[in-house]
Amino acid sequence: MKPKIIVHGGARRSGNNESERKTDVINACKTGYEALLEKDAVEAVEIAIRNLEASEYLNAGVGSYLQLDGRVRMDASIMKDDLSAGAVIGIEDVEHPISVARRVMETTQHVILSGPLATDFAHSEGFPRFDPRTKPKINLWMEIMDEFRQKTTYEQIFHVDKYLKEGSLNLGTVGCVAMDANGNIAAGTSTGGLKMNVPGRVGDSGIIGAGTYCSKFGGASCTGHGEKILILCLAKKVLNYLKHKRAGNAMDATKYGVEELNSLQAPGGIICIDQEGNIGYAHNTAMMTMHYIE
Ligand code: GLY
């Protein structure tokens, strides 16, 4: 079987820094594909997502949005077609949440570790301490906080979304689905969450079945409005379209997935590879930075 890989750098409403994002997404895809020529699908997914997490232009790992309290907390998940899965939610002080998610999958009895104990797990496993905040993201946080302080009371602080202009809860997440030469499939997703995320908020990217899913029918990774993707169990739903033959291929399955997002007026997108190795992608936002090699 010819290896295939598809990578996304997030669904977005606007195109600032799009060329830098595109370059980083293409490079991550190529690096993942090179890995696929010698290694298995899960290795390629981890390698591609590590590249995406290293990009300051993408909202995952380095360059993640700061949360309301000025800290970065990240979510990531990874899954293989044998239904093994691992995820971290609200992890801090690491460069590559996707690698910690893989470590959860491969070395623990669990699927998800969350919060400070996920961070402790990462450090105890030897992942180095790393502050993923970048200067542009810190400056952006300070600008918003300046305006925010003038408009809010302490009691209102958890309703930050009401004080941000419509559409400015910027999205952006990264993800990858790969099929190796033996036909094994893996999928993964990583994010810094929403801009000015309320601490404690959980989005879709660290939840198996919502942001990421993989089975013998294919693999999928989602991007967009996490709350709505969670409610839809969107990645699993896309795979169900394939399993129950409601969709003939990955492209149709992602289109049906976007129809589900549309039904909730939710911005977002999906990438997918089905068991025949067909590539699929769809989004309802102005753009979704993505690249694939087949
Ligand atoms: N889709 C990423 C998030 O909502 O956290």
mmCIF file of C-alpha atoms and ligand atoms in Angstrom:
data_model
loop_
_atom_site.group_PDB
_atom_site.id
_atom_site.type_symbol
_atom_site.label_atom_id
_atom_site.label_comp_id
_atom_site.label_asym_id
_atom_site.label_seq_id
_atom_site.Cartn_x
_atom_site.Cartn_y
_atom_site.Cartn_z
ATOM 1 C CA MET A 1 0.000 0.000 0.000
ATOM 2 C CA LYS A 2 1.266 3.484 -0.781
ATOM 3 C CA PRO A 3 1.641 5.582 2.400
ATOM 4 C CA LYS A 4 -0.555 8.662 2.722
ATOM 5 C CA ILE A 5 -0.615 11.572 5.075
ATOM 6 C CA ILE A 6 -2.778 14.654 5.597
ATOM 7 C CA VAL A 7 -2.003 17.487 7.970
ATOM 8 C CA HIS A 8 -3.988 20.556 9.060
ATOM 9 C CA GLY A 9 -2.941 23.752 10.792
ATOM 10 C CA GLY A 10 -6.430 24.760 11.850
ATOM 11 C CA ALA A 11 -9.643 26.209 10.488
ATOM 12 C CA ARG A 12 -9.655 30.005 10.548
ATOM 13 C CA ARG A 13 -11.804 32.959 9.712
ATOM 14 C CA SER A 14 -8.936 35.223 8.618
ATOM 15 C CA GLY A 15 -5.666 34.852 6.797
ATOM 16 C CA ASN A 16 -3.023 36.766 8.821
ATOM 17 C CA ASN A 17 0.359 35.008 8.473
ATOM 18 C CA GLU A 18 -1.229 32.476 6.124
ATOM 19 C CA SER A 19 1.911 32.051 3.998
ATOM 20 C CA GLU A 20 4.070 31.290 7.067
ATOM 21 C CA ARG A 21 1.443 28.860 8.312
ATOM 22 C CA LYS A 22 1.222 27.181 4.918
ATOM 23 C CA THR A 23 5.018 26.743 4.798
ATOM 24 C CA ASP A 24 5.073 25.168 8.257
ATOM 25 C CA VAL A 25 2.147 22.869 7.433
ATOM 26 C CA ILE A 26 3.760 21.704 4.171
ATOM 27 C CA ASN A 27 7.065 21.055 5.925
ATOM 28 C CA ALA A 28 5.350 19.091 8.702
ATOM 29 C CA CYS A 29 3.518 17.024 6.094
ATOM 30 C CA LYS A 30 6.737 16.269 4.208
ATOM 31 C CA THR A 31 8.564 15.322 7.417
ATOM 32 C CA GLY A 32 5.676 13.046 8.398
ATOM 33 C CA TYR A 33 5.687 11.462 4.947
ATOM 34 C CA GLU A 34 9.442 10.785 5.108
ATOM 35 C CA ALA A 35 8.864 9.057 8.450
ATOM 36 C CA LEU A 36 6.074 7.005 6.877
ATOM 37 C CA LEU A 37 8.496 5.575 4.306
ATOM 38 C CA GLU A 38 10.362 3.777 7.095
ATOM 39 C CA LYS A 39 8.127 3.794 10.136
ATOM 40 C CA ASP A 40 4.518 3.194 11.069
ATOM 41 C CA ALA A 41 1.522 5.514 10.965
ATOM 42 C CA VAL A 42 1.564 6.483 14.639
ATOM 43 C CA GLU A 43 5.228 7.488 14.422
ATOM 44 C CA ALA A 44 4.486 9.672 11.381
ATOM 45 C CA VAL A 45 1.517 11.331 13.097
ATOM 46 C CA GLU A 46 3.620 12.126 16.162
ATOM 47 C CA ILE A 47 6.506 13.480 14.062
ATOM 48 C CA ALA A 48 4.246 15.644 11.878
ATOM 49 C CA ILE A 49 2.413 17.065 14.883
ATOM 50 C CA ARG A 50 5.676 17.761 16.732
ATOM 51 C CA ASN A 51 6.665 19.877 13.721
ATOM 52 C CA LEU A 52 3.348 21.722 13.845
ATOM 53 C CA GLU A 53 3.687 22.250 17.596
ATOM 54 C CA ALA A 54 7.099 23.826 16.986
ATOM 55 C CA SER A 55 5.620 26.517 14.686
ATOM 56 C CA GLU A 56 5.010 29.891 16.299
ATOM 57 C CA TYR A 57 2.315 30.576 13.666
ATOM 58 C CA LEU A 58 0.097 27.698 14.720
ATOM 59 C CA ASN A 59 -1.992 27.441 17.871
ATOM 60 C CA ALA A 60 -0.428 24.348 19.439
ATOM 61 C CA GLY A 61 2.739 23.873 21.478
ATOM 62 C CA VAL A 62 4.968 26.929 20.831
ATOM 63 C CA GLY A 63 2.738 29.856 19.914
ATOM 64 C CA SER A 64 -0.349 28.602 21.743
ATOM 65 C CA TYR A 65 -2.771 31.323 22.801
ATOM 66 C CA LEU A 66 -2.454 32.434 26.405
ATOM 67 C CA GLN A 67 -5.442 31.700 28.594
ATOM 68 C CA LEU A 68 -7.288 34.321 30.599
ATOM 69 C CA ASP A 69 -4.774 34.058 33.459
ATOM 70 C CA GLY A 70 -1.751 34.461 31.160
ATOM 71 C CA ARG A 71 -0.776 30.788 31.191
ATOM 72 C CA VAL A 72 -0.718 28.326 28.323
ATOM 73 C CA ARG A 73 -2.558 25.046 28.859
ATOM 74 C CA MET A 74 -2.649 22.616 25.977
ATOM 75 C CA ASP A 75 -4.686 19.581 24.908
ATOM 76 C CA ALA A 76 -3.603 16.739 22.621
ATOM 77 C CA SER A 77 -4.766 13.271 21.647
ATOM 78 C CA ILE A 78 -3.539 10.402 19.502
ATOM 79 C CA MET A 79 -5.244 7.179 18.413
ATOM 80 C CA LYS A 80 -4.453 4.072 16.369
ATOM 81 C CA ASP A 81 -6.763 1.892 14.311
ATOM 82 C CA ASP A 82 -6.494 -0.895 16.931
ATOM 83 C CA LEU A 83 -8.452 1.528 19.179
ATOM 84 C CA SER A 84 -5.509 2.285 21.479
ATOM 85 C CA ALA A 85 -5.555 5.948 22.449
ATOM 86 C CA GLY A 86 -3.877 8.508 24.693
ATOM 87 C CA ALA A 87 -4.544 12.142 25.533
ATOM 88 C CA VAL A 88 -3.581 15.030 27.778
ATOM 89 C CA ILE A 89 -5.789 17.948 28.786
ATOM 90 C CA GLY A 90 -4.672 21.278 30.253
ATOM 91 C CA ILE A 91 -0.999 20.303 30.215
ATOM 92 C CA GLU A 92 1.611 23.041 30.872
ATOM 93 C CA ASP A 93 5.373 23.502 30.583
ATOM 94 C CA VAL A 94 6.059 21.025 27.799
ATOM 95 C CA GLU A 95 7.018 21.609 24.174
ATOM 96 C CA HIS A 96 5.236 18.625 22.634
ATOM 97 C CA PRO A 97 1.887 17.617 24.188
ATOM 98 C CA ILE A 98 1.344 15.073 21.384
ATOM 99 C CA SER A 99 4.381 13.090 22.562
ATOM 100 C CA VAL A 100 3.044 13.068 26.120
ATOM 101 C CA ALA A 101 -0.322 11.852 24.783
ATOM 102 C CA ARG A 102 1.477 9.030 22.982
ATOM 103 C CA ARG A 103 3.353 8.163 26.184
ATOM 104 C CA VAL A 104 0.013 7.955 28.039
ATOM 105 C CA MET A 105 -1.248 5.599 25.324
ATOM 106 C CA GLU A 106 1.807 3.373 25.320
ATOM 107 C CA THR A 107 2.888 3.235 28.961
ATOM 108 C CA THR A 108 -0.205 3.643 31.146
ATOM 109 C CA GLN A 109 -3.494 1.837 31.698
ATOM 110 C CA HIS A 110 -5.337 5.084 30.996
ATOM 111 C CA VAL A 111 -6.569 7.113 28.066
ATOM 112 C CA ILE A 112 -6.560 10.693 29.395
ATOM 113 C CA LEU A 113 -4.451 12.510 31.991
ATOM 114 C CA SER A 114 -5.478 16.058 32.869
ATOM 115 C CA GLY A 115 -4.266 19.247 34.541
ATOM 116 C CA PRO A 116 -1.210 19.565 36.795
ATOM 117 C CA LEU A 117 -0.970 15.798 37.143
ATOM 118 C CA ALA A 118 -0.618 15.447 33.371
ATOM 119 C CA THR A 119 2.217 17.981 33.591
ATOM 120 C CA ASP A 120 3.774 16.044 36.500
ATOM 121 C CA PHE A 121 3.484 12.826 34.494
ATOM 122 C CA ALA A 122 5.280 14.438 31.531
ATOM 123 C CA HIS A 123 8.142 15.739 33.659
ATOM 124 C CA SER A 124 8.464 12.462 35.547
ATOM 125 C CA GLU A 125 8.722 10.693 32.184
ATOM 126 C CA GLY A 126 11.647 12.936 31.241
ATOM 127 C CA PHE A 127 9.903 15.461 28.969
ATOM 128 C CA PRO A 128 11.860 18.694 29.532
ATOM 129 C CA ARG A 129 10.263 21.780 31.080
ATOM 130 C CA PHE A 130 9.450 24.272 28.346
ATOM 131 C CA ASP A 131 7.525 27.561 28.311
ATOM 132 C CA PRO A 132 5.576 27.655 25.011
ATOM 133 C CA ARG A 133 4.636 31.361 25.261
ATOM 134 C CA THR A 134 5.912 33.564 22.446
ATOM 135 C CA LYS A 135 6.342 37.351 22.525
ATOM 136 C CA PRO A 136 3.560 38.047 19.981
ATOM 137 C CA LYS A 137 1.109 35.914 21.939
ATOM 138 C CA ILE A 138 2.103 37.583 25.247
ATOM 139 C CA ASN A 139 1.645 41.036 23.639
ATOM 140 C CA LEU A 140 -1.758 40.022 22.281
ATOM 141 C CA TRP A 141 -2.809 38.839 25.746
ATOM 142 C CA MET A 142 -1.657 42.135 27.322
ATOM 143 C CA GLU A 143 -3.610 44.170 24.741
ATOM 144 C CA ILE A 144 -6.806 42.238 25.370
ATOM 145 C CA MET A 145 -6.350 42.357 29.138
ATOM 146 C CA ASP A 146 -5.939 46.162 29.050
ATOM 147 C CA GLU A 147 -9.299 46.571 27.338
ATOM 148 C CA PHE A 148 -10.852 43.837 29.368
ATOM 149 C CA ARG A 149 -9.887 45.366 32.735
ATOM 150 C CA GLN A 150 -11.735 48.550 31.837
ATOM 151 C CA LYS A 151 -14.900 46.714 30.935
ATOM 152 C CA THR A 152 -15.279 43.956 33.473
ATOM 153 C CA THR A 153 -15.807 43.285 37.104
ATOM 154 C CA TYR A 154 -14.219 40.362 38.894
ATOM 155 C CA GLU A 155 -17.523 38.466 38.768
ATOM 156 C CA GLN A 156 -17.702 38.834 35.003
ATOM 157 C CA ILE A 157 -14.200 37.639 34.274
ATOM 158 C CA PHE A 158 -15.299 34.118 33.363
ATOM 159 C CA HIS A 159 -17.466 35.538 30.586
ATOM 160 C CA VAL A 160 -14.556 36.912 28.606
ATOM 161 C CA ASP A 161 -16.100 35.743 25.344
ATOM 162 C CA LYS A 162 -18.833 38.380 25.715
ATOM 163 C CA TYR A 163 -16.173 41.119 25.702
ATOM 164 C CA LEU A 164 -14.339 39.946 22.632
ATOM 165 C CA LYS A 165 -15.599 41.081 19.268
ATOM 166 C CA GLU A 166 -17.787 38.619 17.376
ATOM 167 C CA GLY A 167 -15.553 36.107 15.653
ATOM 168 C CA SER A 168 -12.400 37.034 17.549
ATOM 169 C CA LEU A 169 -12.253 33.922 19.716
ATOM 170 C CA ASN A 170 -9.585 32.809 17.284
ATOM 171 C CA LEU A 171 -9.494 29.187 16.358
ATOM 172 C CA GLY A 172 -6.541 27.139 15.230
ATOM 173 C CA THR A 173 -5.494 23.652 16.178
ATOM 174 C CA VAL A 174 -3.219 21.208 14.397
ATOM 175 C CA GLY A 175 -3.797 17.628 13.364
ATOM 176 C CA CYS A 176 -2.626 14.755 11.233
ATOM 177 C CA VAL A 177 -3.933 11.449 9.866
ATOM 178 C CA ALA A 178 -1.585 8.914 8.264
ATOM 179 C CA MET A 179 -1.748 5.476 6.662
ATOM 180 C CA ASP A 180 1.484 3.466 6.457
ATOM 181 C CA ALA A 181 2.645 0.898 3.891
ATOM 182 C CA ASN A 182 0.969 -1.904 5.882
ATOM 183 C CA GLY A 183 -2.377 -0.084 5.816
ATOM 184 C CA ASN A 184 -2.231 0.880 9.509
ATOM 185 C CA ILE A 185 -3.937 4.193 10.270
ATOM 186 C CA ALA A 186 -3.325 6.712 13.081
ATOM 187 C CA ALA A 187 -4.715 10.156 13.864
ATOM 188 C CA GLY A 188 -3.770 12.946 16.249
ATOM 189 C CA THR A 189 -4.717 16.495 17.242
ATOM 190 C CA SER A 190 -3.021 19.177 19.362
ATOM 191 C CA THR A 191 -4.118 22.663 20.440
ATOM 192 C CA GLY A 192 -3.567 25.656 22.671
ATOM 193 C CA GLY A 193 -7.373 26.035 22.860
ATOM 194 C CA LEU A 194 -9.274 29.255 22.220
ATOM 195 C CA LYS A 195 -7.828 32.731 22.599
ATOM 196 C CA MET A 196 -8.408 33.883 26.235
ATOM 197 C CA ASN A 197 -9.592 30.403 27.145
ATOM 198 C CA VAL A 198 -11.135 30.379 30.624
ATOM 199 C CA PRO A 199 -8.800 28.222 32.779
ATOM 200 C CA GLY A 200 -10.383 24.835 33.299
ATOM 201 C CA ARG A 201 -12.283 24.919 29.997
ATOM 202 C CA VAL A 202 -11.955 21.652 28.065
ATOM 203 C CA GLY A 203 -12.260 21.684 24.265
ATOM 204 C CA ASP A 204 -12.471 18.842 21.794
ATOM 205 C CA SER A 205 -8.823 18.240 20.936
ATOM 206 C CA GLY A 206 -7.957 16.132 23.967
ATOM 207 C CA ILE A 207 -11.183 14.126 23.848
ATOM 208 C CA ILE A 208 -11.155 10.846 21.968
ATOM 209 C CA GLY A 209 -14.236 10.718 19.735
ATOM 210 C CA ALA A 210 -14.540 14.520 19.541
ATOM 211 C CA GLY A 211 -11.258 15.987 18.221
ATOM 212 C CA THR A 212 -9.639 12.700 17.215
ATOM 213 C CA TYR A 213 -10.815 9.208 16.334
ATOM 214 C CA CYS A 214 -9.317 6.229 14.571
ATOM 215 C CA SER A 215 -10.572 2.715 13.835
ATOM 216 C CA LYS A 216 -10.129 0.152 11.070
ATOM 217 C CA PHE A 217 -12.567 2.282 9.036
ATOM 218 C CA GLY A 218 -10.227 5.293 9.026
ATOM 219 C CA GLY A 219 -8.862 8.190 11.048
ATOM 220 C CA ALA A 220 -10.085 11.757 11.581
ATOM 221 C CA SER A 221 -8.862 14.978 13.209
ATOM 222 C CA CYS A 222 -11.081 18.036 13.769
ATOM 223 C CA THR A 223 -10.468 21.756 14.191
ATOM 224 C CA GLY A 224 -12.823 24.570 15.099
ATOM 225 C CA HIS A 225 -15.233 25.493 17.857
ATOM 226 C CA GLY A 226 -14.407 22.884 20.485
ATOM 227 C CA GLU A 227 -17.654 23.050 22.439
ATOM 228 C CA LYS A 228 -19.691 22.273 19.334
ATOM 229 C CA ILE A 229 -17.292 19.551 18.167
ATOM 230 C CA LEU A 230 -17.583 17.964 21.620
ATOM 231 C CA ILE A 231 -21.380 17.995 21.520
ATOM 232 C CA LEU A 232 -21.337 16.422 18.049
ATOM 233 C CA CYS A 233 -18.675 13.770 18.944
ATOM 234 C CA LEU A 234 -17.550 14.829 15.507
ATOM 235 C CA ALA A 235 -14.482 12.676 14.775
ATOM 236 C CA LYS A 236 -16.346 9.506 15.774
ATOM 237 C CA LYS A 237 -19.382 10.613 13.796
ATOM 238 C CA VAL A 238 -17.248 11.003 10.656
ATOM 239 C CA LEU A 239 -15.903 7.476 11.156
ATOM 240 C CA ASN A 240 -19.446 6.179 11.700
ATOM 241 C CA TYR A 241 -20.447 7.539 8.283
ATOM 242 C CA LEU A 242 -17.739 5.271 6.839
ATOM 243 C CA LYS A 243 -18.485 2.293 9.101
ATOM 244 C CA HIS A 244 -22.211 2.313 8.313
ATOM 245 C CA LYS A 245 -21.560 3.120 4.634
ATOM 246 C CA ARG A 246 -23.501 6.357 4.747
ATOM 247 C CA ALA A 247 -20.412 7.890 3.137
ATOM 248 C CA GLY A 248 -18.630 6.173 0.263
ATOM 249 C CA ASN A 249 -15.246 7.664 1.031
ATOM 250 C CA ALA A 250 -13.301 10.000 3.324
ATOM 251 C CA MET A 251 -14.163 13.102 1.293
ATOM 252 C CA ASP A 252 -17.922 12.490 1.580
ATOM 253 C CA ALA A 253 -17.573 11.654 5.285
ATOM 254 C CA THR A 254 -15.844 14.983 6.026
ATOM 255 C CA LYS A 255 -18.478 16.853 4.005
ATOM 256 C CA TYR A 256 -21.240 15.250 6.096
ATOM 257 C CA GLY A 257 -19.235 16.164 9.196
ATOM 258 C CA VAL A 258 -19.183 19.811 8.125
ATOM 259 C CA GLU A 259 -22.947 19.670 7.572
ATOM 260 C CA GLU A 260 -23.201 18.714 11.254
ATOM 261 C CA LEU A 261 -21.090 21.750 12.170
ATOM 262 C CA ASN A 262 -23.329 23.914 9.977
ATOM 263 C CA SER A 263 -26.402 22.660 11.820
ATOM 264 C CA LEU A 264 -24.968 24.240 14.999
ATOM 265 C CA GLN A 265 -23.587 27.343 13.186
ATOM 266 C CA ALA A 266 -20.167 26.186 14.336
ATOM 267 C CA PRO A 267 -16.983 27.108 12.473
ATOM 268 C CA GLY A 268 -14.599 24.240 11.857
ATOM 269 C CA GLY A 269 -13.082 21.600 9.646
ATOM 270 C CA ILE A 270 -12.087 17.940 9.465
ATOM 271 C CA ILE A 271 -9.394 15.824 7.801
ATOM 272 C CA CYS A 272 -9.741 12.076 7.271
ATOM 273 C CA ILE A 273 -8.190 9.001 5.633
ATOM 274 C CA ASP A 274 -10.494 6.018 5.089
ATOM 275 C CA GLN A 275 -9.556 2.316 5.091
ATOM 276 C CA GLU A 276 -9.056 2.329 1.304
ATOM 277 C CA GLY A 277 -6.547 5.151 1.693
ATOM 278 C CA ASN A 278 -8.792 7.879 0.274
ATOM 279 C CA ILE A 279 -8.033 11.361 1.569
ATOM 280 C CA GLY A 280 -10.846 13.640 2.737
ATOM 281 C CA TYR A 281 -11.052 17.190 4.010
ATOM 282 C CA ALA A 282 -13.768 19.799 4.431
ATOM 283 C CA HIS A 283 -14.312 23.045 6.313
ATOM 284 C CA ASN A 284 -16.885 25.804 6.567
ATOM 285 C CA THR A 285 -14.464 28.569 7.538
ATOM 286 C CA ALA A 286 -12.811 31.025 5.148
ATOM 287 C CA MET A 287 -9.713 28.862 5.334
ATOM 288 C CA MET A 288 -8.189 25.706 6.755
ATOM 289 C CA THR A 289 -4.437 25.455 6.303
ATOM 290 C CA MET A 290 -3.722 21.905 5.159
ATOM 291 C CA HIS A 291 -1.551 19.714 2.968
ATOM 292 C CA TYR A 292 -1.486 16.063 1.978
ATOM 293 C CA ILE A 293 0.816 13.616 0.183
ATOM 294 C CA GLU A 294 -0.421 10.365 -1.381
HETATM 295 N N1 GLY B 1 -10.739 23.059 18.645
HETATM 296 C C1 GLY B 1 -9.897 23.463 19.699
HETATM 297 C C2 GLY B 1 -10.607 23.926 20.867
HETATM 298 O O1 GLY B 1 -11.751 24.367 20.786
HETATM 299 O O2 GLY B 1 -10.035 23.888 21.932
#
